[in-house]
Amino acid sequence: MKIAVFGGTGLIGSQVVANLTAAGHEAVPHSRSTGVDVITGAGVDDAVAGADVVVNLTNSPTFDDASPAFFQTSMDNLVAASTKAGVGHFVILSIVGVDQVPGLVYYRAKVLQEDVLRAGEVPFSIVRATQFMEFVDAIMSWTGDEKTVRLPRTPIQPIAAADVAAAVSEVAVGAPLNGVRDVAGPEVFTLDELGRITLAAKGDSRVVVADDVAGMFAAVSGDAIIAPAGAVTAPTRYADWLARA
């Protein structure tokens, strides 16, 4: 199949392109660096022309109040172009529990992205993943200083980016789900516990302080971002990922 991968040069997109290419498909990466802009629409029509599948892995450059506009505009442009081109399957990557965290504007923006896709005419699949292992350092940096890292006790189920890319690749070459597939890592931690494990593995002497109002994930209630029953469990354990990182 010919598969147009928007955001195809990023963390997930580059691995999806590699997976699909290795499987014998014609996976074409598209991004601003290749002359395609999902906000202005520049190059989008040409990018989807002749594609059997569109995979959209683009992401808002910020997590703030600008994120809804990014997802609204980018999806409007991509869905319109895909409809016109007769694309048979449109895939996006979203977040497990995204509709359960209304206190985060970025999560509301991702729900908006899903809603635009559902409202269109193109058969679709939504892959929802739990938080990436690759983002743990960034999460700690938001509330850390030279001596401490403050993290809430939010339950989290980290997944390796490579496992996310594998899940997206599998869905992309299958029949449209016209629904959601949840994928998650094999272990659940509280975020403060995950911080301690990470610092210990890196030989970082800072202390993790449990603080349930610290950082973005303080807005998450209970098990909202833990995979629901029926989710696909990815194989990579956090300790194994850390050992290779």
JSON list of C-alpha atoms in Angstrom, two decimals:
[
{"chain": "A", "resi": 1, "resn": "MET", "atom": "CA", "xyz": [0.00, 0.00, 0.00]},
{"chain": "A", "resi": 2, "resn": "LYS", "atom": "CA", "xyz": [0.96, 3.62, -0.38]},
{"chain": "A", "resi": 3, "resn": "ILE", "atom": "CA", "xyz": [0.83, 5.25, 3.03]},
{"chain": "A", "resi": 4, "resn": "ALA", "atom": "CA", "xyz": [1.27, 8.99, 3.61]},
{"chain": "A", "resi": 5, "resn": "VAL", "atom": "CA", "xyz": [2.72, 9.58, 7.08]},
{"chain": "A", "resi": 6, "resn": "PHE", "atom": "CA", "xyz": [2.32, 13.15, 8.31]},
{"chain": "A", "resi": 7, "resn": "GLY", "atom": "CA", "xyz": [4.76, 13.93, 11.08]},
{"chain": "A", "resi": 8, "resn": "GLY", "atom": "CA", "xyz": [6.80, 11.18, 9.47]},
{"chain": "A", "resi": 9, "resn": "THR", "atom": "CA", "xyz": [10.17, 12.54, 10.57]},
{"chain": "A", "resi": 10, "resn": "GLY", "atom": "CA", "xyz": [9.38, 12.69, 14.31]},
{"chain": "A", "resi": 11, "resn": "LEU", "atom": "CA", "xyz": [9.89, 10.28, 17.21]},
{"chain": "A", "resi": 12, "resn": "ILE", "atom": "CA", "xyz": [6.98, 8.00, 16.31]},
{"chain": "A", "resi": 13, "resn": "GLY", "atom": "CA", "xyz": [6.62, 8.88, 12.65]},
{"chain": "A", "resi": 14, "resn": "SER", "atom": "CA", "xyz": [10.15, 7.96, 11.65]},
{"chain": "A", "resi": 15, "resn": "GLN", "atom": "CA", "xyz": [9.76, 4.53, 13.25]},
{"chain": "A", "resi": 16, "resn": "VAL", "atom": "CA", "xyz": [6.35, 4.01, 11.61]},
{"chain": "A", "resi": 17, "resn": "VAL", "atom": "CA", "xyz": [7.86, 4.82, 8.22]},
{"chain": "A", "resi": 18, "resn": "ALA", "atom": "CA", "xyz": [10.71, 2.37, 8.87]},
{"chain": "A", "resi": 19, "resn": "ASN", "atom": "CA", "xyz": [8.30, -0.37, 10.00]},
{"chain": "A", "resi": 20, "resn": "LEU", "atom": "CA", "xyz": [6.00, 0.02, 7.02]},
{"chain": "A", "resi": 21, "resn": "THR", "atom": "CA", "xyz": [8.88, 0.20, 4.55]},
{"chain": "A", "resi": 22, "resn": "ALA", "atom": "CA", "xyz": [10.40, -2.97, 6.01]},
{"chain": "A", "resi": 23, "resn": "ALA", "atom": "CA", "xyz": [7.03, -4.67, 5.54]},
{"chain": "A", "resi": 24, "resn": "GLY", "atom": "CA", "xyz": [7.08, -3.84, 1.83]},
{"chain": "A", "resi": 25, "resn": "HIS", "atom": "CA", "xyz": [4.76, -0.83, 1.77]},
{"chain": "A", "resi": 26, "resn": "GLU", "atom": "CA", "xyz": [5.44, 2.54, 0.17]},
{"chain": "A", "resi": 27, "resn": "ALA", "atom": "CA", "xyz": [5.53, 4.74, 3.27]},
{"chain": "A", "resi": 28, "resn": "VAL", "atom": "CA", "xyz": [6.18, 8.39, 2.48]},
{"chain": "A", "resi": 29, "resn": "PRO", "atom": "CA", "xyz": [7.12, 10.77, 5.33]},
{"chain": "A", "resi": 30, "resn": "HIS", "atom": "CA", "xyz": [5.70, 14.28, 5.23]},
{"chain": "A", "resi": 31, "resn": "SER", "atom": "CA", "xyz": [6.55, 17.24, 7.45]},
{"chain": "A", "resi": 32, "resn": "ARG", "atom": "CA", "xyz": [7.44, 20.90, 7.16]},
{"chain": "A", "resi": 33, "resn": "SER", "atom": "CA", "xyz": [11.01, 19.79, 6.45]},
{"chain": "A", "resi": 34, "resn": "THR", "atom": "CA", "xyz": [9.73, 18.01, 3.32]},
{"chain": "A", "resi": 35, "resn": "GLY", "atom": "CA", "xyz": [7.66, 21.02, 2.24]},
{"chain": "A", "resi": 36, "resn": "VAL", "atom": "CA", "xyz": [4.29, 19.99, 3.68]},
{"chain": "A", "resi": 37, "resn": "ASP", "atom": "CA", "xyz": [2.52, 22.28, 6.17]},
{"chain": "A", "resi": 38, "resn": "VAL", "atom": "CA", "xyz": [-0.68, 20.93, 7.73]},
{"chain": "A", "resi": 39, "resn": "ILE", "atom": "CA", "xyz": [-1.63, 24.36, 9.06]},
{"chain": "A", "resi": 40, "resn": "THR", "atom": "CA", "xyz": [-1.36, 26.41, 5.87]},
{"chain": "A", "resi": 41, "resn": "GLY", "atom": "CA", "xyz": [-2.28, 23.38, 3.75]},
{"chain": "A", "resi": 42, "resn": "ALA", "atom": "CA", "xyz": [0.82, 23.80, 1.59]},
{"chain": "A", "resi": 43, "resn": "GLY", "atom": "CA", "xyz": [1.69, 20.52, -0.11]},
{"chain": "A", "resi": 44, "resn": "VAL", "atom": "CA", "xyz": [-1.09, 18.54, 1.58]},
{"chain": "A", "resi": 45, "resn": "ASP", "atom": "CA", "xyz": [-3.09, 17.73, -1.55]},
{"chain": "A", "resi": 46, "resn": "ASP", "atom": "CA", "xyz": [0.00, 16.43, -3.33]},
{"chain": "A", "resi": 47, "resn": "ALA", "atom": "CA", "xyz": [1.00, 14.43, -0.26]},
{"chain": "A", "resi": 48, "resn": "VAL", "atom": "CA", "xyz": [-2.28, 12.51, -0.07]},
{"chain": "A", "resi": 49, "resn": "ALA", "atom": "CA", "xyz": [-2.65, 12.00, -3.82]},
{"chain": "A", "resi": 50, "resn": "GLY", "atom": "CA", "xyz": [-2.74, 8.28, -4.58]},
{"chain": "A", "resi": 51, "resn": "ALA", "atom": "CA", "xyz": [-2.44, 7.28, -0.92]},
{"chain": "A", "resi": 52, "resn": "ASP", "atom": "CA", "xyz": [-4.37, 4.26, 0.32]},
{"chain": "A", "resi": 53, "resn": "VAL", "atom": "CA", "xyz": [-3.83, 5.27, 3.94]},
{"chain": "A", "resi": 54, "resn": "VAL", "atom": "CA", "xyz": [-3.10, 8.55, 5.73]},
{"chain": "A", "resi": 55, "resn": "VAL", "atom": "CA", "xyz": [-1.40, 8.40, 9.12]},
{"chain": "A", "resi": 56, "resn": "ASN", "atom": "CA", "xyz": [-1.38, 11.69, 11.01]},
{"chain": "A", "resi": 57, "resn": "LEU", "atom": "CA", "xyz": [1.27, 11.88, 13.73]},
{"chain": "A", "resi": 58, "resn": "THR", "atom": "CA", "xyz": [1.69, 15.66, 13.74]},
{"chain": "A", "resi": 59, "resn": "ASN", "atom": "CA", "xyz": [1.51, 17.35, 17.11]},
{"chain": "A", "resi": 60, "resn": "SER", "atom": "CA", "xyz": [0.85, 20.80, 18.48]},
{"chain": "A", "resi": 61, "resn": "PRO", "atom": "CA", "xyz": [4.11, 22.65, 19.23]},
{"chain": "A", "resi": 62, "resn": "THR", "atom": "CA", "xyz": [2.68, 23.63, 22.64]},
{"chain": "A", "resi": 63, "resn": "PHE", "atom": "CA", "xyz": [0.44, 22.12, 25.32]},
{"chain": "A", "resi": 64, "resn": "ASP", "atom": "CA", "xyz": [-1.29, 25.43, 26.06]},
{"chain": "A", "resi": 65, "resn": "ASP", "atom": "CA", "xyz": [-4.37, 27.30, 24.83]},
{"chain": "A", "resi": 66, "resn": "ALA", "atom": "CA", "xyz": [-2.98, 27.34, 21.28]},
{"chain": "A", "resi": 67, "resn": "SER", "atom": "CA", "xyz": [-3.23, 23.55, 20.94]},
{"chain": "A", "resi": 68, "resn": "PRO", "atom": "CA", "xyz": [-6.96, 23.33, 20.06]},
{"chain": "A", "resi": 69, "resn": "ALA", "atom": "CA", "xyz": [-6.49, 25.64, 17.09]},
{"chain": "A", "resi": 70, "resn": "PHE", "atom": "CA", "xyz": [-3.59, 23.52, 15.85]},
{"chain": "A", "resi": 71, "resn": "PHE", "atom": "CA", "xyz": [-5.59, 20.30, 15.90]},
{"chain": "A", "resi": 72, "resn": "GLN", "atom": "CA", "xyz": [-8.72, 21.90, 14.46]},
{"chain": "A", "resi": 73, "resn": "THR", "atom": "CA", "xyz": [-6.91, 23.47, 11.51]},
{"chain": "A", "resi": 74, "resn": "SER", "atom": "CA", "xyz": [-4.56, 20.58, 10.77]},
{"chain": "A", "resi": 75, "resn": "MET", "atom": "CA", "xyz": [-7.34, 18.01, 10.87]},
{"chain": "A", "resi": 76, "resn": "ASP", "atom": "CA", "xyz": [-9.69, 20.13, 8.78]},
{"chain": "A", "resi": 77, "resn": "ASN", "atom": "CA", "xyz": [-6.99, 20.38, 6.12]},
{"chain": "A", "resi": 78, "resn": "LEU", "atom": "CA", "xyz": [-5.99, 16.71, 6.21]},
{"chain": "A", "resi": 79, "resn": "VAL", "atom": "CA", "xyz": [-9.51, 15.30, 6.33]},
{"chain": "A", "resi": 80, "resn": "ALA", "atom": "CA", "xyz": [-10.67, 17.53, 3.47]},
{"chain": "A", "resi": 81, "resn": "ALA", "atom": "CA", "xyz": [-7.69, 16.55, 1.32]},
{"chain": "A", "resi": 82, "resn": "SER", "atom": "CA", "xyz": [-8.10, 12.85, 2.17]},
{"chain": "A", "resi": 83, "resn": "THR", "atom": "CA", "xyz": [-11.80, 12.91, 1.33]},
{"chain": "A", "resi": 84, "resn": "LYS", "atom": "CA", "xyz": [-11.13, 14.58, -2.01]},
{"chain": "A", "resi": 85, "resn": "ALA", "atom": "CA", "xyz": [-8.37, 12.08, -2.81]},
{"chain": "A", "resi": 86, "resn": "GLY", "atom": "CA", "xyz": [-10.51, 9.04, -1.97]},
{"chain": "A", "resi": 87, "resn": "VAL", "atom": "CA", "xyz": [-8.23, 7.84, 0.84]},
{"chain": "A", "resi": 88, "resn": "GLY", "atom": "CA", "xyz": [-9.57, 4.58, 2.30]},
{"chain": "A", "resi": 89, "resn": "HIS", "atom": "CA", "xyz": [-8.22, 4.77, 5.86]},
{"chain": "A", "resi": 90, "resn": "PHE", "atom": "CA", "xyz": [-7.15, 7.65, 8.13]},
{"chain": "A", "resi": 91, "resn": "VAL", "atom": "CA", "xyz": [-5.18, 6.87, 11.32]},
{"chain": "A", "resi": 92, "resn": "ILE", "atom": "CA", "xyz": [-4.32, 9.19, 14.21]},
{"chain": "A", "resi": 93, "resn": "LEU", "atom": "CA", "xyz": [-2.41, 8.71, 17.46]},
{"chain": "A", "resi": 94, "resn": "SER", "atom": "CA", "xyz": [-4.15, 9.89, 20.62]},
{"chain": "A", "resi": 95, "resn": "ILE", "atom": "CA", "xyz": [-3.88, 9.33, 24.39]},
{"chain": "A", "resi": 96, "resn": "VAL", "atom": "CA", "xyz": [-5.40, 6.68, 26.64]},
{"chain": "A", "resi": 97, "resn": "GLY", "atom": "CA", "xyz": [-8.03, 8.34, 28.84]},
{"chain": "A", "resi": 98, "resn": "VAL", "atom": "CA", "xyz": [-7.87, 11.56, 26.84]},
{"chain": "A", "resi": 99, "resn": "ASP", "atom": "CA", "xyz": [-11.59, 12.17, 27.31]},
{"chain": "A", "resi": 100, "resn": "GLN", "atom": "CA", "xyz": [-11.32, 11.68, 31.08]},
{"chain": "A", "resi": 101, "resn": "VAL", "atom": "CA", "xyz": [-9.10, 14.68, 31.84]},
{"chain": "A", "resi": 102, "resn": "PRO", "atom": "CA", "xyz": [-11.10, 17.83, 31.04]},
{"chain": "A", "resi": 103, "resn": "GLY", "atom": "CA", "xyz": [-8.84, 19.93, 33.25]},
{"chain": "A", "resi": 104, "resn": "LEU", "atom": "CA", "xyz": [-6.00, 19.78, 30.71]},
{"chain": "A", "resi": 105, "resn": "VAL", "atom": "CA", "xyz": [-6.42, 21.98, 27.63]},
{"chain": "A", "resi": 106, "resn": "TYR", "atom": "CA", "xyz": [-4.06, 19.77, 25.61]},
{"chain": "A", "resi": 107, "resn": "TYR", "atom": "CA", "xyz": [-6.20, 16.71, 26.34]},
{"chain": "A", "resi": 108, "resn": "ARG", "atom": "CA", "xyz": [-9.31, 18.63, 25.31]},
{"chain": "A", "resi": 109, "resn": "ALA", "atom": "CA", "xyz": [-7.48, 19.54, 22.11]},
{"chain": "A", "resi": 110, "resn": "LYS", "atom": "CA", "xyz": [-6.75, 15.87, 21.40]},
{"chain": "A", "resi": 111, "resn": "VAL", "atom": "CA", "xyz": [-10.42, 15.04, 21.95]},
{"chain": "A", "resi": 112, "resn": "LEU", "atom": "CA", "xyz": [-11.20, 17.72, 19.39]},
{"chain": "A", "resi": 113, "resn": "GLN", "atom": "CA", "xyz": [-8.80, 16.03, 16.97]},
{"chain": "A", "resi": 114, "resn": "GLU", "atom": "CA", "xyz": [-10.61, 12.73, 17.45]},
{"chain": "A", "resi": 115, "resn": "ASP", "atom": "CA", "xyz": [-14.00, 14.40, 17.00]},
{"chain": "A", "resi": 116, "resn": "VAL", "atom": "CA", "xyz": [-12.99, 15.99, 13.68]},
{"chain": "A", "resi": 117, "resn": "LEU", "atom": "CA", "xyz": [-11.89, 12.59, 12.40]},
{"chain": "A", "resi": 118, "resn": "ARG", "atom": "CA", "xyz": [-15.07, 10.85, 13.55]},
{"chain": "A", "resi": 119, "resn": "ALA", "atom": "CA", "xyz": [-17.22, 13.51, 11.87]},
{"chain": "A", "resi": 120, "resn": "GLY", "atom": "CA", "xyz": [-15.54, 13.07, 8.48]},
{"chain": "A", "resi": 121, "resn": "GLU", "atom": "CA", "xyz": [-16.33, 10.70, 5.65]},
{"chain": "A", "resi": 122, "resn": "VAL", "atom": "CA", "xyz": [-13.07, 8.75, 5.60]},
{"chain": "A", "resi": 123, "resn": "PRO", "atom": "CA", "xyz": [-12.97, 5.35, 7.39]},
{"chain": "A", "resi": 124, "resn": "PHE", "atom": "CA", "xyz": [-10.70, 5.80, 10.40]},
{"chain": "A", "resi": 125, "resn": "SER", "atom": "CA", "xyz": [-8.77, 4.31, 13.28]},
{"chain": "A", "resi": 126, "resn": "ILE", "atom": "CA", "xyz": [-7.69, 5.98, 16.51]},
{"chain": "A", "resi": 127, "resn": "VAL", "atom": "CA", "xyz": [-4.73, 4.51, 18.37]},
{"chain": "A", "resi": 128, "resn": "ARG", "atom": "CA", "xyz": [-4.67, 5.71, 21.97]},
{"chain": "A", "resi": 129, "resn": "ALA", "atom": "CA", "xyz": [-1.39, 5.15, 23.82]},
{"chain": "A", "resi": 130, "resn": "THR", "atom": "CA", "xyz": [-0.36, 5.68, 27.42]},
{"chain": "A", "resi": 131, "resn": "GLN", "atom": "CA", "xyz": [2.47, 8.09, 28.29]},
{"chain": "A", "resi": 132, "resn": "PHE", "atom": "CA", "xyz": [5.77, 7.48, 26.50]},
{"chain": "A", "resi": 133, "resn": "MET", "atom": "CA", "xyz": [8.77, 6.31, 28.48]},
{"chain": "A", "resi": 134, "resn": "GLU", "atom": "CA", "xyz": [10.79, 8.81, 26.48]},
{"chain": "A", "resi": 135, "resn": "PHE", "atom": "CA", "xyz": [8.87, 11.70, 28.11]},
{"chain": "A", "resi": 136, "resn": "VAL", "atom": "CA", "xyz": [9.62, 10.88, 31.76]},
{"chain": "A", "resi": 137, "resn": "ASP", "atom": "CA", "xyz": [12.70, 13.14, 31.85]},
{"chain": "A", "resi": 138, "resn": "ALA", "atom": "CA", "xyz": [10.68, 16.03, 30.44]},
{"chain": "A", "resi": 139, "resn": "ILE", "atom": "CA", "xyz": [7.90, 15.46, 32.99]},
{"chain": "A", "resi": 140, "resn": "MET", "atom": "CA", "xyz": [10.46, 15.62, 35.81]},
{"chain": "A", "resi": 141, "resn": "SER", "atom": "CA", "xyz": [12.04, 18.76, 34.41]},
{"chain": "A", "resi": 142, "resn": "TRP", "atom": "CA", "xyz": [8.77, 20.69, 34.74]},
{"chain": "A", "resi": 143, "resn": "THR", "atom": "CA", "xyz": [8.82, 20.49, 38.55]},
{"chain": "A", "resi": 144, "resn": "GLY", "atom": "CA", "xyz": [12.45, 19.78, 39.35]},
{"chain": "A", "resi": 145, "resn": "ASP", "atom": "CA", "xyz": [15.33, 21.86, 40.65]},
{"chain": "A", "resi": 146, "resn": "GLU", "atom": "CA", "xyz": [18.91, 21.09, 41.70]},
{"chain": "A", "resi": 147, "resn": "LYS", "atom": "CA", "xyz": [17.86, 19.15, 44.79]},
{"chain": "A", "resi": 148, "resn": "THR", "atom": "CA", "xyz": [14.32, 17.85, 44.39]},
{"chain": "A", "resi": 149, "resn": "VAL", "atom": "CA", "xyz": [11.73, 16.73, 41.86]},
{"chain": "A", "resi": 150, "resn": "ARG", "atom": "CA", "xyz": [8.11, 17.22, 42.88]},
{"chain": "A", "resi": 151, "resn": "LEU", "atom": "CA", "xyz": [5.72, 14.70, 41.33]},
{"chain": "A", "resi": 152, "resn": "PRO", "atom": "CA", "xyz": [2.11, 13.73, 41.99]},
{"chain": "A", "resi": 153, "resn": "ARG", "atom": "CA", "xyz": [1.09, 10.18, 42.88]},
{"chain": "A", "resi": 154, "resn": "THR", "atom": "CA", "xyz": [-0.81, 9.86, 39.62]},
{"chain": "A", "resi": 155, "resn": "PRO", "atom": "CA", "xyz": [-0.98, 6.25, 38.36]},
{"chain": "A", "resi": 156, "resn": "ILE", "atom": "CA", "xyz": [0.82, 5.98, 35.02]},
{"chain": "A", "resi": 157, "resn": "GLN", "atom": "CA", "xyz": [1.45, 3.07, 32.63]},
{"chain": "A", "resi": 158, "resn": "PRO", "atom": "CA", "xyz": [4.47, 4.01, 30.50]},
{"chain": "A", "resi": 159, "resn": "ILE", "atom": "CA", "xyz": [4.99, 2.62, 27.02]},
{"chain": "A", "resi": 160, "resn": "ALA", "atom": "CA", "xyz": [8.09, 2.66, 24.82]},
{"chain": "A", "resi": 161, "resn": "ALA", "atom": "CA", "xyz": [7.89, 4.78, 21.67]},
{"chain": "A", "resi": 162, "resn": "ALA", "atom": "CA", "xyz": [8.98, 1.77, 19.61]},
{"chain": "A", "resi": 163, "resn": "ASP", "atom": "CA", "xyz": [5.95, -0.16, 20.89]},
{"chain": "A", "resi": 164, "resn": "VAL", "atom": "CA", "xyz": [3.67, 2.77, 20.03]},
{"chain": "A", "resi": 165, "resn": "ALA", "atom": "CA", "xyz": [5.11, 2.88, 16.52]},
{"chain": "A", "resi": 166, "resn": "ALA", "atom": "CA", "xyz": [4.57, -0.87, 16.15]},
{"chain": "A", "resi": 167, "resn": "ALA", "atom": "CA", "xyz": [0.92, -0.50, 17.19]},
{"chain": "A", "resi": 168, "resn": "VAL", "atom": "CA", "xyz": [0.32, 2.39, 14.78]},
{"chain": "A", "resi": 169, "resn": "SER", "atom": "CA", "xyz": [1.99, 0.47, 11.95]},
{"chain": "A", "resi": 170, "resn": "GLU", "atom": "CA", "xyz": [-0.16, -2.60, 12.57]},
{"chain": "A", "resi": 171, "resn": "VAL", "atom": "CA", "xyz": [-3.37, -0.58, 12.61]},
{"chain": "A", "resi": 172, "resn": "ALA", "atom": "CA", "xyz": [-2.38, 1.36, 9.49]},
{"chain": "A", "resi": 173, "resn": "VAL", "atom": "CA", "xyz": [-2.19, -1.76, 7.33]},
{"chain": "A", "resi": 174, "resn": "GLY", "atom": "CA", "xyz": [-5.34, -3.33, 8.74]},
{"chain": "A", "resi": 175, "resn": "ALA", "atom": "CA", "xyz": [-9.00, -2.66, 8.09]},
{"chain": "A", "resi": 176, "resn": "PRO", "atom": "CA", "xyz": [-10.30, 0.63, 9.52]},
{"chain": "A", "resi": 177, "resn": "LEU", "atom": "CA", "xyz": [-11.52, 0.21, 13.09]},
{"chain": "A", "resi": 178, "resn": "ASN", "atom": "CA", "xyz": [-13.93, 3.12, 12.91]},
{"chain": "A", "resi": 179, "resn": "GLY", "atom": "CA", "xyz": [-13.17, 3.26, 16.60]},
{"chain": "A", "resi": 180, "resn": "VAL", "atom": "CA", "xyz": [-10.33, 3.12, 19.12]},
{"chain": "A", "resi": 181, "resn": "ARG", "atom": "CA", "xyz": [-7.50, 0.71, 19.93]},
{"chain": "A", "resi": 182, "resn": "ASP", "atom": "CA", "xyz": [-5.84, 1.32, 23.32]},
{"chain": "A", "resi": 183, "resn": "VAL", "atom": "CA", "xyz": [-2.19, 0.33, 23.79]},
{"chain": "A", "resi": 184, "resn": "ALA", "atom": "CA", "xyz": [-0.21, 0.50, 27.02]},
{"chain": "A", "resi": 185, "resn": "GLY", "atom": "CA", "xyz": [2.98, -0.55, 28.70]},
{"chain": "A", "resi": 186, "resn": "PRO", "atom": "CA", "xyz": [2.99, -3.71, 30.84]},
{"chain": "A", "resi": 187, "resn": "GLU", "atom": "CA", "xyz": [3.42, -2.01, 34.25]},
{"chain": "A", "resi": 188, "resn": "VAL", "atom": "CA", "xyz": [1.62, 0.60, 36.35]},
{"chain": "A", "resi": 189, "resn": "PHE", "atom": "CA", "xyz": [3.55, 2.97, 38.61]},
{"chain": "A", "resi": 190, "resn": "THR", "atom": "CA", "xyz": [2.67, 6.11, 40.49]},
{"chain": "A", "resi": 191, "resn": "LEU", "atom": "CA", "xyz": [4.43, 9.02, 38.84]},
{"chain": "A", "resi": 192, "resn": "ASP", "atom": "CA", "xyz": [6.50, 9.81, 41.93]},
{"chain": "A", "resi": 193, "resn": "GLU", "atom": "CA", "xyz": [7.60, 6.15, 42.08]},
{"chain": "A", "resi": 194, "resn": "LEU", "atom": "CA", "xyz": [8.54, 6.27, 38.40]},
{"chain": "A", "resi": 195, "resn": "GLY", "atom": "CA", "xyz": [10.60, 9.38, 39.10]},
{"chain": "A", "resi": 196, "resn": "ARG", "atom": "CA", "xyz": [12.55, 7.65, 41.87]},
{"chain": "A", "resi": 197, "resn": "ILE", "atom": "CA", "xyz": [13.24, 4.63, 39.67]},
{"chain": "A", "resi": 198, "resn": "THR", "atom": "CA", "xyz": [14.45, 6.88, 36.87]},
{"chain": "A", "resi": 199, "resn": "LEU", "atom": "CA", "xyz": [16.75, 9.01, 39.02]},
{"chain": "A", "resi": 200, "resn": "ALA", "atom": "CA", "xyz": [18.26, 5.92, 40.66]},
{"chain": "A", "resi": 201, "resn": "ALA", "atom": "CA", "xyz": [18.97, 4.33, 37.30]},
{"chain": "A", "resi": 202, "resn": "LYS", "atom": "CA", "xyz": [20.70, 7.50, 36.12]},
{"chain": "A", "resi": 203, "resn": "GLY", "atom": "CA", "xyz": [22.73, 7.96, 39.29]},
{"chain": "A", "resi": 204, "resn": "ASP", "atom": "CA", "xyz": [20.92, 11.24, 39.96]},
{"chain": "A", "resi": 205, "resn": "SER", "atom": "CA", "xyz": [21.01, 12.09, 43.68]},
{"chain": "A", "resi": 206, "resn": "ARG", "atom": "CA", "xyz": [17.96, 14.37, 43.68]},
{"chain": "A", "resi": 207, "resn": "VAL", "atom": "CA", "xyz": [15.05, 13.45, 45.93]},
{"chain": "A", "resi": 208, "resn": "VAL", "atom": "CA", "xyz": [11.53, 12.90, 44.61]},
{"chain": "A", "resi": 209, "resn": "VAL", "atom": "CA", "xyz": [8.89, 14.55, 46.77]},
{"chain": "A", "resi": 210, "resn": "ALA", "atom": "CA", "xyz": [5.29, 13.37, 46.40]},
{"chain": "A", "resi": 211, "resn": "ASP", "atom": "CA", "xyz": [3.24, 16.48, 45.66]},
{"chain": "A", "resi": 212, "resn": "ASP", "atom": "CA", "xyz": [-0.26, 15.96, 44.35]},
{"chain": "A", "resi": 213, "resn": "VAL", "atom": "CA", "xyz": [-0.55, 19.51, 42.98]},
{"chain": "A", "resi": 214, "resn": "ALA", "atom": "CA", "xyz": [2.75, 19.50, 41.09]},
{"chain": "A", "resi": 215, "resn": "GLY", "atom": "CA", "xyz": [2.92, 19.63, 37.33]},
{"chain": "A", "resi": 216, "resn": "MET", "atom": "CA", "xyz": [0.55, 18.83, 34.49]},
{"chain": "A", "resi": 217, "resn": "PHE", "atom": "CA", "xyz": [-0.43, 15.36, 35.71]},
{"chain": "A", "resi": 218, "resn": "ALA", "atom": "CA", "xyz": [-1.84, 16.76, 38.93]},
{"chain": "A", "resi": 219, "resn": "ALA", "atom": "CA", "xyz": [-4.99, 17.40, 36.89]},
{"chain": "A", "resi": 220, "resn": "VAL", "atom": "CA", "xyz": [-5.49, 13.66, 36.36]},
{"chain": "A", "resi": 221, "resn": "SER", "atom": "CA", "xyz": [-7.97, 11.99, 38.71]},
{"chain": "A", "resi": 222, "resn": "GLY", "atom": "CA", "xyz": [-7.63, 8.38, 39.82]},
{"chain": "A", "resi": 223, "resn": "ASP", "atom": "CA", "xyz": [-6.88, 5.84, 37.09]},
{"chain": "A", "resi": 224, "resn": "ALA", "atom": "CA", "xyz": [-8.03, 8.09, 34.24]},
{"chain": "A", "resi": 225, "resn": "ILE", "atom": "CA", "xyz": [-4.92, 7.52, 32.10]},
{"chain": "A", "resi": 226, "resn": "ILE", "atom": "CA", "xyz": [-4.48, 3.83, 32.89]},
{"chain": "A", "resi": 227, "resn": "ALA", "atom": "CA", "xyz": [-5.42, 1.49, 30.03]},
{"chain": "A", "resi": 228, "resn": "PRO", "atom": "CA", "xyz": [-8.98, 0.16, 30.13]},
{"chain": "A", "resi": 229, "resn": "ALA", "atom": "CA", "xyz": [-9.96, -3.49, 29.88]},
{"chain": "A", "resi": 230, "resn": "GLY", "atom": "CA", "xyz": [-9.27, -4.87, 26.42]},
{"chain": "A", "resi": 231, "resn": "ALA", "atom": "CA", "xyz": [-6.21, -2.72, 25.76]},
{"chain": "A", "resi": 232, "resn": "VAL", "atom": "CA", "xyz": [-3.24, -4.19, 23.93]},
{"chain": "A", "resi": 233, "resn": "THR", "atom": "CA", "xyz": [-0.30, -4.66, 26.32]},
{"chain": "A", "resi": 234, "resn": "ALA", "atom": "CA", "xyz": [3.08, -3.78, 24.82]},
{"chain": "A", "resi": 235, "resn": "PRO", "atom": "CA", "xyz": [6.10, -5.93, 25.74]},
{"chain": "A", "resi": 236, "resn": "THR", "atom": "CA", "xyz": [8.76, -3.43, 26.86]},
{"chain": "A", "resi": 237, "resn": "ARG", "atom": "CA", "xyz": [9.21, -3.07, 30.63]},
{"chain": "A", "resi": 238, "resn": "TYR", "atom": "CA", "xyz": [10.44, 0.24, 32.00]},
{"chain": "A", "resi": 239, "resn": "ALA", "atom": "CA", "xyz": [13.60, -1.17, 33.61]},
{"chain": "A", "resi": 240, "resn": "ASP", "atom": "CA", "xyz": [14.59, -2.82, 30.34]},
{"chain": "A", "resi": 241, "resn": "TRP", "atom": "CA", "xyz": [13.97, 0.40, 28.43]},
{"chain": "A", "resi": 242, "resn": "LEU", "atom": "CA", "xyz": [16.01, 2.38, 30.97]},
{"chain": "A", "resi": 243, "resn": "ALA", "atom": "CA", "xyz": [18.90, -0.06, 30.64]},
{"chain": "A", "resi": 244, "resn": "ARG", "atom": "CA", "xyz": [19.05, 0.63, 26.90]},
{"chain": "A", "resi": 245, "resn": "ALA", "atom": "CA", "xyz": [18.30, 4.38, 27.01]}
]
